[in-house]
N, CA and C of each residue as an Amber inpcrd file, in Angstrom:
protein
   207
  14.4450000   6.7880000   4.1610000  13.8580000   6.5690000   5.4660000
  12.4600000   6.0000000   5.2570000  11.4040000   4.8290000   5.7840000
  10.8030000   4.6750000   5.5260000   9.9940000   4.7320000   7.4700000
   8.8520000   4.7720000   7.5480000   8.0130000   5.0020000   8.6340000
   6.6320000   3.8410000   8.3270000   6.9210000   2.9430000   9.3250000
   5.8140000   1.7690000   9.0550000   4.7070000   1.7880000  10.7050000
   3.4730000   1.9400000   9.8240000   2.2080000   1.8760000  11.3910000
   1.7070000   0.6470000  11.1810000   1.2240000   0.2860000  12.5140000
   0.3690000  -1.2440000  12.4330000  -0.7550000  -0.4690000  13.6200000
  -1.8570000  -0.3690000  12.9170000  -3.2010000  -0.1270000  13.1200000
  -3.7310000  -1.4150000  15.0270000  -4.7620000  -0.6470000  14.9560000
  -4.8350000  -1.8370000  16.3340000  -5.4210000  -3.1080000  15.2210000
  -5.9560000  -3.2130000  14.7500000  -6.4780000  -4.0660000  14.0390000
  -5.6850000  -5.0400000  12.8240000  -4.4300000  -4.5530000  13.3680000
  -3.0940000  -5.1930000  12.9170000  -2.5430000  -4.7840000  11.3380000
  -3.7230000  -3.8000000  10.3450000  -3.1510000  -3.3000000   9.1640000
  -1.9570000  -2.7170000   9.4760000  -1.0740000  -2.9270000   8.1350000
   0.4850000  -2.0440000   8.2930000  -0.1830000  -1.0360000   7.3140000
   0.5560000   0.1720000   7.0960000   0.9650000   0.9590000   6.4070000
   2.2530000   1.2390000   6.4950000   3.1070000   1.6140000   4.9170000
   4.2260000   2.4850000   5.6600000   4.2300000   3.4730000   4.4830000
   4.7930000   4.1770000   4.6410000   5.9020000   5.3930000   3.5550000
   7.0430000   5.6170000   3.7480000   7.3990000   6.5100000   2.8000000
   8.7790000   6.0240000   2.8020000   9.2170000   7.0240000   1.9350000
  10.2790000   8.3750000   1.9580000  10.9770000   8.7290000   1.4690000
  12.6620000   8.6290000   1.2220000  13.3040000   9.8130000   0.4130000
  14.7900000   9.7120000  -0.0610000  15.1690000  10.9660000   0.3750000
  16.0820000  10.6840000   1.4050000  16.5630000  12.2710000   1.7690000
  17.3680000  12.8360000   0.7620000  17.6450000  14.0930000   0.8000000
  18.4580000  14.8530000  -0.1390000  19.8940000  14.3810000  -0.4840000
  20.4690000  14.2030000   1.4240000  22.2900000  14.3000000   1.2570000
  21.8120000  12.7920000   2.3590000  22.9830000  12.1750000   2.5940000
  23.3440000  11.2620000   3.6700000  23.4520000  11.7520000   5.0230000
  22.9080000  11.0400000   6.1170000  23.1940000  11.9580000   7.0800000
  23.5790000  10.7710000   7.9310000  23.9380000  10.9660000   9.1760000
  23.8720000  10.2220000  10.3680000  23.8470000  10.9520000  11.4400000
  22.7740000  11.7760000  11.4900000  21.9190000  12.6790000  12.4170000
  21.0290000  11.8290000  12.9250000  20.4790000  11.9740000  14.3120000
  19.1670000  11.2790000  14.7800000  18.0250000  12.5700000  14.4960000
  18.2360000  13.7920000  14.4310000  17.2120000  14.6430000  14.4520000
  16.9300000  15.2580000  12.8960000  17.7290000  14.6190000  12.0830000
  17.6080000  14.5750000  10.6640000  16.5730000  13.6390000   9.9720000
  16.8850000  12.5810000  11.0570000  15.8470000  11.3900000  10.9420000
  14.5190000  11.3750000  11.3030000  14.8090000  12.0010000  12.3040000
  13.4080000  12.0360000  12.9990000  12.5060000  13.4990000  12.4080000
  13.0670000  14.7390000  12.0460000  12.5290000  15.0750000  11.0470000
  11.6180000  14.5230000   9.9890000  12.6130000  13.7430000   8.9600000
  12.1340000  13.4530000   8.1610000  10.8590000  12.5260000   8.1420000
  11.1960000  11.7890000   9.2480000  10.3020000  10.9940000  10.2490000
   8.2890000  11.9130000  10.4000000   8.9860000  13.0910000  10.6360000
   7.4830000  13.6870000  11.6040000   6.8700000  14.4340000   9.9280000
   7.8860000  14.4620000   9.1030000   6.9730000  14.5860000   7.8340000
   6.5290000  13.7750000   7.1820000   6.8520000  12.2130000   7.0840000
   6.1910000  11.1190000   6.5120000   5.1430000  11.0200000   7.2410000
   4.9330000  11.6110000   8.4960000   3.4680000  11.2090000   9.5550000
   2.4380000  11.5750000   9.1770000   2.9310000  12.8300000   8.2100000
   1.7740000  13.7560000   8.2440000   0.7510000  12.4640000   7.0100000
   1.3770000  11.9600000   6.4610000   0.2990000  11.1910000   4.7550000
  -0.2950000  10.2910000   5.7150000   0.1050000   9.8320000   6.6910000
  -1.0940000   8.9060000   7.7410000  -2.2930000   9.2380000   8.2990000
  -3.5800000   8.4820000   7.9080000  -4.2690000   8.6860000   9.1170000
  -4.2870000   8.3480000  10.4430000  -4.1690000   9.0770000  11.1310000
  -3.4160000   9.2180000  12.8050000  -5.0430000   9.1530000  13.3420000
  -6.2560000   9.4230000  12.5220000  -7.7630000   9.1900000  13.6020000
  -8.1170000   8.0330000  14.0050000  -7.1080000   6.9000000  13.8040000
  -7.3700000   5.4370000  14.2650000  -6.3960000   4.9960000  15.5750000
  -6.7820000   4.0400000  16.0620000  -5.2680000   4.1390000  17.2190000
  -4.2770000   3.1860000  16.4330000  -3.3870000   3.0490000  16.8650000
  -1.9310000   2.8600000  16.5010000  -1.5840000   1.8100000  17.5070000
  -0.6540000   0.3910000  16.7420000  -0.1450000  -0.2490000  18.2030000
   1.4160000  -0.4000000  18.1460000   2.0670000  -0.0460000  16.8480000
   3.1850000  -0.0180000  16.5410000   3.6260000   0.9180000  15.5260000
   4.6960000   1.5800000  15.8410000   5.2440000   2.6890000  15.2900000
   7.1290000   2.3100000  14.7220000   7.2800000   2.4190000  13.5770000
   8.9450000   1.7840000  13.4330000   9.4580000   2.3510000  12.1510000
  10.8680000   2.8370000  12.7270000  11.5500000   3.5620000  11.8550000
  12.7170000   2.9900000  11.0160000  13.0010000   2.9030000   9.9970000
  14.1160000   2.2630000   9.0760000  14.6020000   3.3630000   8.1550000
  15.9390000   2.9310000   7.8440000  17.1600000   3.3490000   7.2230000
  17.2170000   2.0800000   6.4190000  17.5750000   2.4250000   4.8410000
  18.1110000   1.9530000   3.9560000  19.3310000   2.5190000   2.9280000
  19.5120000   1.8730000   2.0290000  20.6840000   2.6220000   0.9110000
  21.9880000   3.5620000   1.4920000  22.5180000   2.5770000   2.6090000
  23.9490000   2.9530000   3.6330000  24.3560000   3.2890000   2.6250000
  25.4570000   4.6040000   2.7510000  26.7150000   4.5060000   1.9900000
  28.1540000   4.4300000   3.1790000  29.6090000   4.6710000   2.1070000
  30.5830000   4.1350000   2.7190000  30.4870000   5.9260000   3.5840000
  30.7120000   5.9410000   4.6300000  31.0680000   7.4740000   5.3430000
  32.6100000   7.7730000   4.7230000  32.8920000   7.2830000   4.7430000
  34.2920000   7.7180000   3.8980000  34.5190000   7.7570000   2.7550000
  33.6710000   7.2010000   1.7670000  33.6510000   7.6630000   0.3850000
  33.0930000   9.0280000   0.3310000  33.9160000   9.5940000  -0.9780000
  33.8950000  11.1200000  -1.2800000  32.1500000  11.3080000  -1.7310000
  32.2750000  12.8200000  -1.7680000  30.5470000  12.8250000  -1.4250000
  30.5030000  13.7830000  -3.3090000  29.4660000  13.2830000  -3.6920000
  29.7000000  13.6790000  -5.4730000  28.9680000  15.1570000  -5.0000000
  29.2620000  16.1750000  -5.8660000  28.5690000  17.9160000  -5.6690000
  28.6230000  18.2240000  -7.0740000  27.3110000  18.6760000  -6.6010000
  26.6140000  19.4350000  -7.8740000  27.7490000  20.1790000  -9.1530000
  27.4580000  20.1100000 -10.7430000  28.0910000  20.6780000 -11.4860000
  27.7730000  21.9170000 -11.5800000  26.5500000  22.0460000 -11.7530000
  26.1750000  23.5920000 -11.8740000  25.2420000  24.4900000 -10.7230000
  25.7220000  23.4100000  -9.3380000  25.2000000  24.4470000  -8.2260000
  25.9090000  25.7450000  -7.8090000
């Protein structure tokens, strides 16, 4: 999931983590979402806020599990 800001002054930032499992949750996302917020500085204003998904897998391919969980 990556989380990209554009400053009023038009700088981007983004971050960007790797969730654990695959999901296709919106509130999984957006989770993960409100914890990438926190590495921003939020004391500037903001004019764009945008969320991305990368590294799809097939939903129907088998899901690999741990050997020694």
């Amino acid at each position: 999931i990556r989380v990209k800001l554009k400053t009023f002054d038009f700088h981007i930032n983004t971050r960007q983590a790797r969730l654990e499992r695959p999901t296709d949750s919106a509130d999984a996302l957006f989770e993960a979402a409100k914890k990438l917020l926190l590495a921003f500085n939020l004391d500037i204003p903001v004019r764009l806020v945008g969320l991305a998904t990368y590294d799809f897998v097939d939903g129907t391919a088998p899901e690999q599990t741990e050997l020694f969980g």
